[in-house]
Amino acid sequence: GVIKVKGVKVGKLNIKDIQGKVRLKDEYLFLDFLSAQLLGGHLEGDSQIKLPGPLTCQANFNFVDLDLDTLLKDFALDEKAEVSGKVSGSLKLQGRMQNVEILDGNLSSGKDGGNLTIKDTRFLQNIARSSGQALDLVVESFKNYRYNTAITTISLQENNIIFLIKLDGSSGKRS
């Protein structure tokens, strides 16, 4: 059959215009050719859910042109940072019941890059302390930083979602 959902809110994330094909085979419910709108861009993907016994799920998603400014605003992080630009990439998710067991993804910036300003002084202080650099240098290096490329790796370590972000711009690299 076909599935169409007008919208879903997962935490602070709004996902709209979800649609795809649904099929049942043996113990699995498959959601194929999924598409949806989120964060100013869209996703495509597929997933499978094992129905009998403990609920297990596996999903693969491809994201296209997610807007970073929309991400910060939707998650109320715009007081901590300002960012412009769009990212695209993929994410693999696997879990059992409510526990995520595998989270593996990569996102990269569009050809136009973007700008980043970190306003969260506590975060900047932690960067200065861990890098051994003076706070004023760290603050300045993350003020109106223009990046040409951004690569983000997403993973799961001890139930914590880890975002490793590497930026490269004319004024140097940041991570």
mmCIF file of N, CA and C in Angstrom, residues 26-153:
data_model
loop_
_atom_site.group_PDB
_atom_site.id
_atom_site.type_symbol
_atom_site.label_atom_id
_atom_site.label_comp_id
_atom_site.label_asym_id
_atom_site.label_seq_id
_atom_site.Cartn_x
_atom_site.Cartn_y
_atom_site.Cartn_z
ATOM 1 N N ASP A 26 6.721 -11.683 5.466
ATOM 2 C CA ASP A 26 7.085 -12.517 6.604
ATOM 3 C C ASP A 26 6.892 -11.717 7.889
ATOM 4 N N GLU A 27 7.938 -11.531 8.664
ATOM 5 C CA GLU A 27 7.841 -10.850 9.954
ATOM 6 C C GLU A 27 8.155 -9.354 9.865
ATOM 7 N N TYR A 28 8.341 -8.827 8.661
ATOM 8 C CA TYR A 28 8.836 -7.464 8.510
ATOM 9 C C TYR A 28 7.833 -6.553 7.816
ATOM 10 N N LEU A 29 7.744 -5.348 8.347
ATOM 11 C CA LEU A 29 7.008 -4.269 7.708
ATOM 12 C C LEU A 29 8.054 -3.380 7.035
ATOM 13 N N PHE A 30 7.955 -3.228 5.744
ATOM 14 C CA PHE A 30 8.905 -2.423 4.971
ATOM 15 C C PHE A 30 8.259 -1.103 4.592
ATOM 16 N N LEU A 31 9.013 -0.036 4.763
ATOM 17 C CA LEU A 31 8.615 1.290 4.295
ATOM 18 C C LEU A 31 9.628 1.681 3.234
ATOM 19 N N ASP A 32 9.217 1.608 1.987
ATOM 20 C CA ASP A 32 10.112 1.854 0.860
ATOM 21 C C ASP A 32 9.811 3.209 0.225
ATOM 22 N N PHE A 33 10.821 3.739 -0.437
ATOM 23 C CA PHE A 33 10.679 4.994 -1.174
ATOM 24 C C PHE A 33 10.103 6.107 -0.298
ATOM 25 N N LEU A 34 10.560 6.151 0.943
ATOM 26 C CA LEU A 34 10.105 7.197 1.859
ATOM 27 C C LEU A 34 10.629 8.552 1.395
ATOM 28 N N SER A 35 9.813 9.573 1.577
ATOM 29 C CA SER A 35 10.257 10.941 1.339
ATOM 30 C C SER A 35 9.536 11.841 2.338
ATOM 31 N N ALA A 36 10.192 12.944 2.677
ATOM 32 C CA ALA A 36 9.606 13.886 3.625
ATOM 33 C C ALA A 36 10.343 15.219 3.530
ATOM 34 N N GLN A 37 9.728 16.235 4.082
ATOM 35 C CA GLN A 37 10.321 17.571 4.151
ATOM 36 C C GLN A 37 10.734 17.846 5.591
ATOM 37 N N LEU A 38 11.958 18.343 5.785
ATOM 38 C CA LEU A 38 12.413 18.732 7.111
ATOM 39 C C LEU A 38 13.565 19.694 6.999
ATOM 40 N N LEU A 39 13.654 20.593 7.971
ATOM 41 C CA LEU A 39 14.746 21.554 8.081
ATOM 42 C C LEU A 39 15.039 22.284 6.769
ATOM 43 N N GLY A 40 13.993 22.649 6.056
ATOM 44 C CA GLY A 40 14.153 23.389 4.818
ATOM 45 C C GLY A 40 14.643 22.554 3.648
ATOM 46 N N GLY A 41 14.837 21.263 3.841
ATOM 47 C CA GLY A 41 15.290 20.360 2.782
ATOM 48 C C GLY A 41 14.394 19.139 2.752
ATOM 49 N N HIS A 42 14.933 18.029 2.274
ATOM 50 C CA HIS A 42 14.111 16.819 2.268
ATOM 51 C C HIS A 42 14.955 15.569 2.510
ATOM 52 N N LEU A 43 14.239 14.501 2.825
ATOM 53 C CA LEU A 43 14.894 13.216 3.025
ATOM 54 C C LEU A 43 14.251 12.182 2.137
ATOM 55 N N GLU A 44 15.040 11.173 1.822
ATOM 56 C CA GLU A 44 14.577 9.997 1.097
ATOM 57 C C GLU A 44 15.150 8.802 1.830
ATOM 58 N N GLY A 45 14.445 7.686 1.819
ATOM 59 C CA GLY A 45 15.003 6.536 2.506
ATOM 60 C C GLY A 45 14.097 5.339 2.510
ATOM 61 N N ASP A 46 14.487 4.382 3.321
ATOM 62 C CA ASP A 46 13.712 3.168 3.494
ATOM 63 C C ASP A 46 13.952 2.649 4.904
ATOM 64 N N SER A 47 13.019 1.835 5.387
ATOM 65 C CA SER A 47 13.200 1.233 6.695
ATOM 66 C C SER A 47 12.464 -0.088 6.755
ATOM 67 N N GLN A 48 12.856 -0.874 7.724
ATOM 68 C CA GLN A 48 12.164 -2.125 7.974
ATOM 69 C C GLN A 48 12.005 -2.302 9.474
ATOM 70 N N ILE A 49 10.853 -2.849 9.837
ATOM 71 C CA ILE A 49 10.521 -3.046 11.241
ATOM 72 C C ILE A 49 10.123 -4.505 11.420
ATOM 73 N N LYS A 50 10.787 -5.179 12.360
ATOM 74 C CA LYS A 50 10.440 -6.567 12.678
ATOM 75 C C LYS A 50 9.293 -6.521 13.665
ATOM 76 N N LEU A 51 8.187 -7.183 13.328
ATOM 77 C CA LEU A 51 6.977 -7.034 14.115
ATOM 78 C C LEU A 51 6.862 -7.998 15.299
ATOM 79 N N PRO A 52 6.995 -9.296 15.157
ATOM 80 C CA PRO A 52 6.829 -10.124 16.361
ATOM 81 C C PRO A 52 8.024 -9.987 17.307
ATOM 82 N N GLY A 53 7.757 -10.192 18.589
ATOM 83 C CA GLY A 53 8.838 -10.117 19.564
ATOM 84 C C GLY A 53 9.239 -8.683 19.824
ATOM 85 N N PRO A 54 10.458 -8.490 20.377
ATOM 86 C CA PRO A 54 10.919 -7.119 20.629
ATOM 87 C C PRO A 54 11.003 -6.338 19.315
ATOM 88 N N LEU A 55 10.436 -5.171 19.318
ATOM 89 C CA LEU A 55 10.386 -4.337 18.126
ATOM 90 C C LEU A 55 11.798 -3.922 17.721
ATOM 91 N N THR A 56 12.229 -4.330 16.545
ATOM 92 C CA THR A 56 13.529 -3.907 16.021
ATOM 93 C C THR A 56 13.306 -3.141 14.732
ATOM 94 N N CYS A 57 14.207 -2.201 14.480
ATOM 95 C CA CYS A 57 14.050 -1.309 13.342
ATOM 96 C C CYS A 57 15.400 -1.033 12.716
ATOM 97 N N GLN A 58 15.395 -0.889 11.409
ATOM 98 C CA GLN A 58 16.585 -0.475 10.673
ATOM 99 C C GLN A 58 16.126 0.527 9.626
ATOM 100 N N ALA A 59 16.896 1.616 9.472
ATOM 101 C CA ALA A 59 16.515 2.648 8.508
ATOM 102 C C ALA A 59 17.756 3.249 7.872
ATOM 103 N N ASN A 60 17.617 3.611 6.620
ATOM 104 C CA ASN A 60 18.662 4.308 5.873
ATOM 105 C C ASN A 60 18.029 5.551 5.272
ATOM 106 N N PHE A 61 18.662 6.700 5.538
ATOM 107 C CA PHE A 61 18.120 7.961 5.037
ATOM 108 C C PHE A 61 19.184 8.726 4.265
ATOM 109 N N ASN A 62 18.746 9.415 3.234
ATOM 110 C CA ASN A 62 19.575 10.377 2.507
ATOM 111 C C ASN A 62 18.921 11.747 2.675
ATOM 112 N N PHE A 63 19.727 12.718 3.077
ATOM 113 C CA PHE A 63 19.246 14.073 3.294
ATOM 114 C C PHE A 63 19.769 14.974 2.184
ATOM 115 N N VAL A 64 18.918 15.888 1.737
ATOM 116 C CA VAL A 64 19.302 16.813 0.671
ATOM 117 C C VAL A 64 18.964 18.236 1.104
ATOM 118 N N ASP A 65 19.991 19.088 1.092
ATOM 119 C CA ASP A 65 19.849 20.527 1.337
ATOM 120 C C ASP A 65 19.168 20.883 2.660
ATOM 121 N N LEU A 66 19.592 20.254 3.758
ATOM 122 C CA LEU A 66 19.096 20.651 5.068
ATOM 123 C C LEU A 66 19.684 22.020 5.405
ATOM 124 N N ASP A 67 18.841 22.930 5.832
ATOM 125 C CA ASP A 67 19.266 24.297 6.111
ATOM 126 C C ASP A 67 19.739 24.409 7.561
ATOM 127 N N LEU A 68 20.993 24.784 7.759
ATOM 128 C CA LEU A 68 21.574 24.841 9.100
ATOM 129 C C LEU A 68 20.956 25.930 9.965
ATOM 130 N N ASP A 69 20.597 27.056 9.385
ATOM 131 C CA ASP A 69 19.939 28.125 10.133
ATOM 132 C C ASP A 69 18.588 27.642 10.659
ATOM 133 N N THR A 70 17.838 26.922 9.842
ATOM 134 C CA THR A 70 16.551 26.356 10.263
ATOM 135 C C THR A 70 16.754 25.356 11.396
ATOM 136 N N LEU A 71 17.800 24.551 11.312
ATOM 137 C CA LEU A 71 18.123 23.590 12.366
ATOM 138 C C LEU A 71 18.320 24.295 13.702
ATOM 139 N N LEU A 72 19.141 25.351 13.719
ATOM 140 C CA LEU A 72 19.397 26.069 14.965
ATOM 141 C C LEU A 72 18.130 26.708 15.520
ATOM 142 N N LYS A 73 17.325 27.290 14.660
ATOM 143 C CA LYS A 73 16.093 27.939 15.115
ATOM 144 C C LYS A 73 15.096 26.917 15.646
ATOM 145 N N ASP A 74 14.914 25.805 14.929
ATOM 146 C CA ASP A 74 13.951 24.785 15.363
ATOM 147 C C ASP A 74 14.335 24.169 16.698
ATOM 148 N N PHE A 75 15.624 24.033 16.956
ATOM 149 C CA PHE A 75 16.085 23.435 18.208
ATOM 150 C C PHE A 75 16.451 24.486 19.256
ATOM 151 N N ALA A 76 16.044 25.737 19.018
ATOM 152 C CA ALA A 76 16.272 26.852 19.947
ATOM 153 C C ALA A 76 17.745 26.967 20.333
ATOM 154 N N LEU A 77 18.630 26.827 19.347
ATOM 155 C CA LEU A 77 20.063 26.961 19.566
ATOM 156 C C LEU A 77 20.612 28.261 18.976
ATOM 157 N N ASP A 78 19.729 29.100 18.445
ATOM 158 C CA ASP A 78 20.174 30.314 17.769
ATOM 159 C C ASP A 78 20.750 31.352 18.728
ATOM 160 N N GLU A 79 20.565 31.174 20.039
ATOM 161 C CA GLU A 79 21.230 32.056 21.002
ATOM 162 C C GLU A 79 22.669 31.608 21.250
ATOM 163 N N LYS A 80 22.974 30.373 20.910
ATOM 164 C CA LYS A 80 24.312 29.827 21.132
ATOM 165 C C LYS A 80 25.211 29.973 19.906
ATOM 166 N N ALA A 81 24.597 30.014 18.727
ATOM 167 C CA ALA A 81 25.389 30.095 17.497
ATOM 168 C C ALA A 81 24.545 30.653 16.363
ATOM 169 N N GLU A 82 25.235 31.144 15.349
ATOM 170 C CA GLU A 82 24.620 31.531 14.086
ATOM 171 C C GLU A 82 25.348 30.759 13.012
ATOM 172 N N VAL A 83 24.596 30.187 12.090
ATOM 173 C CA VAL A 83 25.231 29.430 11.010
ATOM 174 C C VAL A 83 24.375 29.557 9.760
ATOM 175 N N SER A 84 25.053 29.604 8.634
ATOM 176 C CA SER A 84 24.348 29.594 7.355
ATOM 177 C C SER A 84 24.932 28.470 6.515
ATOM 178 N N GLY A 85 24.195 28.048 5.536
ATOM 179 C CA GLY A 85 24.644 26.983 4.649
ATOM 180 C C GLY A 85 23.695 25.806 4.677
ATOM 181 N N LYS A 86 23.925 24.898 3.757
ATOM 182 C CA LYS A 86 23.100 23.697 3.639
ATOM 183 C C LYS A 86 24.000 22.472 3.617
ATOM 184 N N VAL A 87 23.459 21.355 4.129
ATOM 185 C CA VAL A 87 24.201 20.102 4.130
ATOM 186 C C VAL A 87 23.349 18.991 3.536
ATOM 187 N N SER A 88 24.044 17.999 2.990
ATOM 188 C CA SER A 88 23.405 16.803 2.446
ATOM 189 C C SER A 88 24.226 15.605 2.878
ATOM 190 N N GLY A 89 23.596 14.435 2.907
ATOM 191 C CA GLY A 89 24.350 13.243 3.279
ATOM 192 C C GLY A 89 23.436 12.093 3.632
ATOM 193 N N SER A 90 23.984 11.134 4.391
ATOM 194 C CA SER A 90 23.240 9.916 4.697
ATOM 195 C C SER A 90 23.334 9.581 6.181
ATOM 196 N N LEU A 91 22.378 8.768 6.635
ATOM 197 C CA LEU A 91 22.337 8.332 8.023
ATOM 198 C C LEU A 91 21.770 6.920 8.077
ATOM 199 N N LYS A 92 22.462 6.048 8.821
ATOM 200 C CA LYS A 92 21.996 4.682 9.051
ATOM 201 C C LYS A 92 21.634 4.573 10.521
ATOM 202 N N LEU A 93 20.483 3.969 10.791
ATOM 203 C CA LEU A 93 19.970 3.861 12.142
ATOM 204 C C LEU A 93 19.481 2.439 12.364
ATOM 205 N N GLN A 94 19.833 1.880 13.514
ATOM 206 C CA GLN A 94 19.370 0.543 13.856
ATOM 207 C C GLN A 94 19.088 0.522 15.349
ATOM 208 N N GLY A 95 17.971 -0.096 15.744
ATOM 209 C CA GLY A 95 17.646 -0.114 17.153
ATOM 210 C C GLY A 95 16.700 -1.220 17.530
ATOM 211 N N ARG A 96 16.564 -1.383 18.840
ATOM 212 C CA ARG A 96 15.659 -2.378 19.413
ATOM 213 C C ARG A 96 14.838 -1.664 20.478
ATOM 214 N N MET A 97 13.526 -1.795 20.362
ATOM 215 C CA MET A 97 12.593 -1.088 21.239
ATOM 216 C C MET A 97 12.925 0.409 21.190
ATOM 217 N N GLN A 98 13.213 1.028 22.325
ATOM 218 C CA GLN A 98 13.502 2.464 22.335
ATOM 219 C C GLN A 98 14.995 2.747 22.340
ATOM 220 N N ASN A 99 15.817 1.717 22.218
ATOM 221 C CA ASN A 99 17.264 1.892 22.283
ATOM 222 C C ASN A 99 17.883 1.911 20.897
ATOM 223 N N VAL A 100 18.635 2.963 20.613
ATOM 224 C CA VAL A 100 19.375 3.042 19.361
ATOM 225 C C VAL A 100 20.678 2.277 19.559
ATOM 226 N N GLU A 101 20.956 1.319 18.685
ATOM 227 C CA GLU A 101 22.168 0.512 18.793
ATOM 228 C C GLU A 101 23.239 0.954 17.808
ATOM 229 N N ILE A 102 22.820 1.381 16.629
ATOM 230 C CA ILE A 102 23.754 1.850 15.605
ATOM 231 C C ILE A 102 23.246 3.177 15.057
ATOM 232 N N LEU A 103 24.132 4.153 15.023
ATOM 233 C CA LEU A 103 23.858 5.446 14.417
ATOM 234 C C LEU A 103 25.130 5.830 13.692
ATOM 235 N N ASP A 104 25.051 5.922 12.387
ATOM 236 C CA ASP A 104 26.239 6.169 11.579
ATOM 237 C C ASP A 104 25.847 7.056 10.409
ATOM 238 N N GLY A 105 26.485 8.210 10.307
ATOM 239 C CA GLY A 105 26.114 9.103 9.233
ATOM 240 C C GLY A 105 27.208 10.071 8.856
ATOM 241 N N ASN A 106 27.018 10.685 7.697
ATOM 242 C CA ASN A 106 27.928 11.701 7.183
ATOM 243 C C ASN A 106 27.112 12.777 6.496
ATOM 244 N N LEU A 107 27.450 14.015 6.774
ATOM 245 C CA LEU A 107 26.834 15.162 6.109
ATOM 246 C C LEU A 107 27.951 16.054 5.599
ATOM 247 N N SER A 108 27.744 16.669 4.452
ATOM 248 C CA SER A 108 28.739 17.610 3.937
ATOM 249 C C SER A 108 28.034 18.834 3.380
ATOM 250 N N SER A 109 28.767 19.930 3.387
ATOM 251 C CA SER A 109 28.191 21.207 2.979
ATOM 252 C C SER A 109 27.978 21.267 1.475
ATOM 253 N N GLY A 110 27.102 22.173 1.108
ATOM 254 C CA GLY A 110 26.897 22.450 -0.305
ATOM 255 C C GLY A 110 28.063 23.236 -0.864
ATOM 256 N N LYS A 111 28.065 23.446 -2.157
ATOM 257 C CA LYS A 111 29.189 24.100 -2.835
ATOM 258 C C LYS A 111 29.408 25.541 -2.401
ATOM 259 N N ASP A 112 28.368 26.175 -1.810
ATOM 260 C CA ASP A 112 28.487 27.576 -1.408
ATOM 261 C C ASP A 112 29.053 27.759 -0.010
ATOM 262 N N GLY A 113 29.239 26.670 0.760
ATOM 263 C CA GLY A 113 29.755 26.795 2.118
ATOM 264 C C GLY A 113 28.796 27.568 2.990
ATOM 265 N N GLY A 114 29.356 28.371 3.898
ATOM 266 C CA GLY A 114 28.507 29.145 4.790
ATOM 267 C C GLY A 114 29.335 29.910 5.801
ATOM 268 N N ASN A 115 28.645 30.479 6.782
ATOM 269 C CA ASN A 115 29.280 31.237 7.860
ATOM 270 C C ASN A 115 28.894 30.642 9.201
ATOM 271 N N LEU A 116 29.828 30.741 10.159
ATOM 272 C CA LEU A 116 29.588 30.244 11.512
ATOM 273 C C LEU A 116 30.080 31.250 12.530
ATOM 274 N N THR A 117 29.229 31.557 13.505
ATOM 275 C CA THR A 117 29.616 32.345 14.667
ATOM 276 C C THR A 117 29.112 31.608 15.900
ATOM 277 N N ILE A 118 30.033 31.251 16.798
ATOM 278 C CA ILE A 118 29.639 30.618 18.054
ATOM 279 C C ILE A 118 29.537 31.714 19.104
ATOM 280 N N LYS A 119 28.354 31.814 19.731
ATOM 281 C CA LYS A 119 28.104 32.860 20.724
ATOM 282 C C LYS A 119 28.118 32.323 22.155
ATOM 283 N N ASP A 120 28.105 31.030 22.322
ATOM 284 C CA ASP A 120 28.052 30.386 23.636
ATOM 285 C C ASP A 120 29.421 30.475 24.310
ATOM 286 N N THR A 121 29.544 31.361 25.300
ATOM 287 C CA THR A 121 30.849 31.588 25.929
ATOM 288 C C THR A 121 31.350 30.353 26.679
ATOM 289 N N ARG A 122 30.470 29.594 27.278
ATOM 290 C CA ARG A 122 30.899 28.378 27.984
ATOM 291 C C ARG A 122 31.516 27.375 27.011
ATOM 292 N N PHE A 123 30.890 27.212 25.857
ATOM 293 C CA PHE A 123 31.413 26.314 24.827
ATOM 294 C C PHE A 123 32.785 26.802 24.353
ATOM 295 N N LEU A 124 32.896 28.100 24.127
ATOM 296 C CA LEU A 124 34.172 28.676 23.690
ATOM 297 C C LEU A 124 35.250 28.516 24.763
ATOM 298 N N GLN A 125 34.879 28.668 26.025
ATOM 299 C CA GLN A 125 35.832 28.462 27.115
ATOM 300 C C GLN A 125 36.335 27.019 27.141
ATOM 301 N N ASN A 126 35.432 26.059 26.905
ATOM 302 C CA ASN A 126 35.828 24.645 26.863
ATOM 303 C C ASN A 126 36.775 24.368 25.705
ATOM 304 N N ILE A 127 36.527 24.992 24.551
ATOM 305 C CA ILE A 127 37.422 24.834 23.396
ATOM 306 C C ILE A 127 38.805 25.398 23.741
ATOM 307 N N ALA A 128 38.833 26.581 24.341
ATOM 308 C CA ALA A 128 40.110 27.213 24.709
ATOM 309 C C ALA A 128 40.877 26.337 25.699
ATOM 310 N N ARG A 129 40.184 25.814 26.686
ATOM 311 C CA ARG A 129 40.828 24.978 27.696
ATOM 312 C C ARG A 129 41.375 23.680 27.081
ATOM 313 N N SER A 130 40.567 23.012 26.247
ATOM 314 C CA SER A 130 41.006 21.732 25.669
ATOM 315 C C SER A 130 42.092 21.906 24.600
ATOM 316 N N SER A 131 42.113 23.063 23.932
ATOM 317 C CA SER A 131 43.117 23.288 22.882
ATOM 318 C C SER A 131 44.371 23.982 23.407
ATOM 319 N N GLY A 132 44.284 24.533 24.624
ATOM 320 C CA GLY A 132 45.421 25.248 25.186
ATOM 321 C C GLY A 132 45.629 26.626 24.576
ATOM 322 N N GLN A 133 44.613 27.148 23.914
ATOM 323 C CA GLN A 133 44.707 28.477 23.300
ATOM 324 C C GLN A 133 44.047 29.520 24.195
ATOM 325 N N ALA A 134 44.431 30.759 24.008
ATOM 326 C CA ALA A 134 43.828 31.860 24.756
ATOM 327 C C ALA A 134 42.369 32.030 24.334
ATOM 328 N N LEU A 135 41.512 32.349 25.304
ATOM 329 C CA LEU A 135 40.084 32.492 25.039
ATOM 330 C C LEU A 135 39.801 33.536 23.966
ATOM 331 N N ASP A 136 40.486 34.673 23.998
ATOM 332 C CA ASP A 136 40.207 35.720 23.005
ATOM 333 C C ASP A 136 40.531 35.256 21.587
ATOM 334 N N LEU A 137 41.549 34.402 21.416
ATOM 335 C CA LEU A 137 41.866 33.848 20.091
ATOM 336 C C LEU A 137 40.775 32.891 19.621
ATOM 337 N N VAL A 138 40.269 32.068 20.541
ATOM 338 C CA VAL A 138 39.210 31.118 20.200
ATOM 339 C C VAL A 138 37.937 31.871 19.833
ATOM 340 N N VAL A 139 37.588 32.879 20.621
ATOM 341 C CA VAL A 139 36.390 33.682 20.336
ATOM 342 C C VAL A 139 36.499 34.302 18.951
ATOM 343 N N GLU A 140 37.643 34.886 18.649
ATOM 344 C CA GLU A 140 37.837 35.539 17.353
ATOM 345 C C GLU A 140 37.809 34.538 16.195
ATOM 346 N N SER A 141 38.336 33.330 16.424
ATOM 347 C CA SER A 141 38.390 32.336 15.340
ATOM 348 C C SER A 141 37.014 31.757 15.004
ATOM 349 N N PHE A 142 36.053 31.885 15.940
ATOM 350 C CA PHE A 142 34.695 31.408 15.671
ATOM 351 C C PHE A 142 33.706 32.560 15.550
ATOM 352 N N LYS A 143 34.211 33.723 15.166
ATOM 353 C CA LYS A 143 33.364 34.889 14.940
ATOM 354 C C LYS A 143 33.353 35.165 13.437
ATOM 355 N N ASN A 144 32.179 35.052 12.837
ATOM 356 C CA ASN A 144 32.026 35.235 11.391
ATOM 357 C C ASN A 144 33.034 34.398 10.603
ATOM 358 N N TYR A 145 33.193 33.152 11.021
ATOM 359 C CA TYR A 145 34.095 32.240 10.318
ATOM 360 C C TYR A 145 33.425 31.789 9.026
ATOM 361 N N ARG A 146 34.068 32.036 7.926
ATOM 362 C CA ARG A 146 33.558 31.640 6.603
ATOM 363 C C ARG A 146 34.169 30.290 6.240
ATOM 364 N N TYR A 147 33.310 29.285 6.041
ATOM 365 C CA TYR A 147 33.808 27.978 5.632
ATOM 366 C C TYR A 147 33.411 27.691 4.184
ATOM 367 N N ASN A 148 34.317 27.050 3.481
ATOM 368 C CA ASN A 148 34.036 26.615 2.115
ATOM 369 C C ASN A 148 33.498 25.188 2.102
ATOM 370 N N THR A 149 34.038 24.367 3.001
ATOM 371 C CA THR A 149 33.565 22.987 3.115
ATOM 372 C C THR A 149 33.343 22.645 4.580
ATOM 373 N N ALA A 150 32.347 21.811 4.809
ATOM 374 C CA ALA A 150 32.052 21.298 6.143
ATOM 375 C C ALA A 150 31.722 19.825 6.000
ATOM 376 N N ILE A 151 32.336 19.012 6.839
ATOM 377 C CA ILE A 151 32.061 17.577 6.847
ATOM 378 C C ILE A 151 31.710 17.192 8.278
ATOM 379 N N THR A 152 30.562 16.558 8.453
ATOM 380 C CA THR A 152 30.112 16.131 9.770
ATOM 381 C C THR A 152 29.952 14.622 9.782
ATOM 382 N N THR A 153 30.546 13.986 10.784
ATOM 383 C CA THR A 153 30.383 12.556 11.003
ATOM 384 C C THR A 153 29.516 12.390 12.241
#
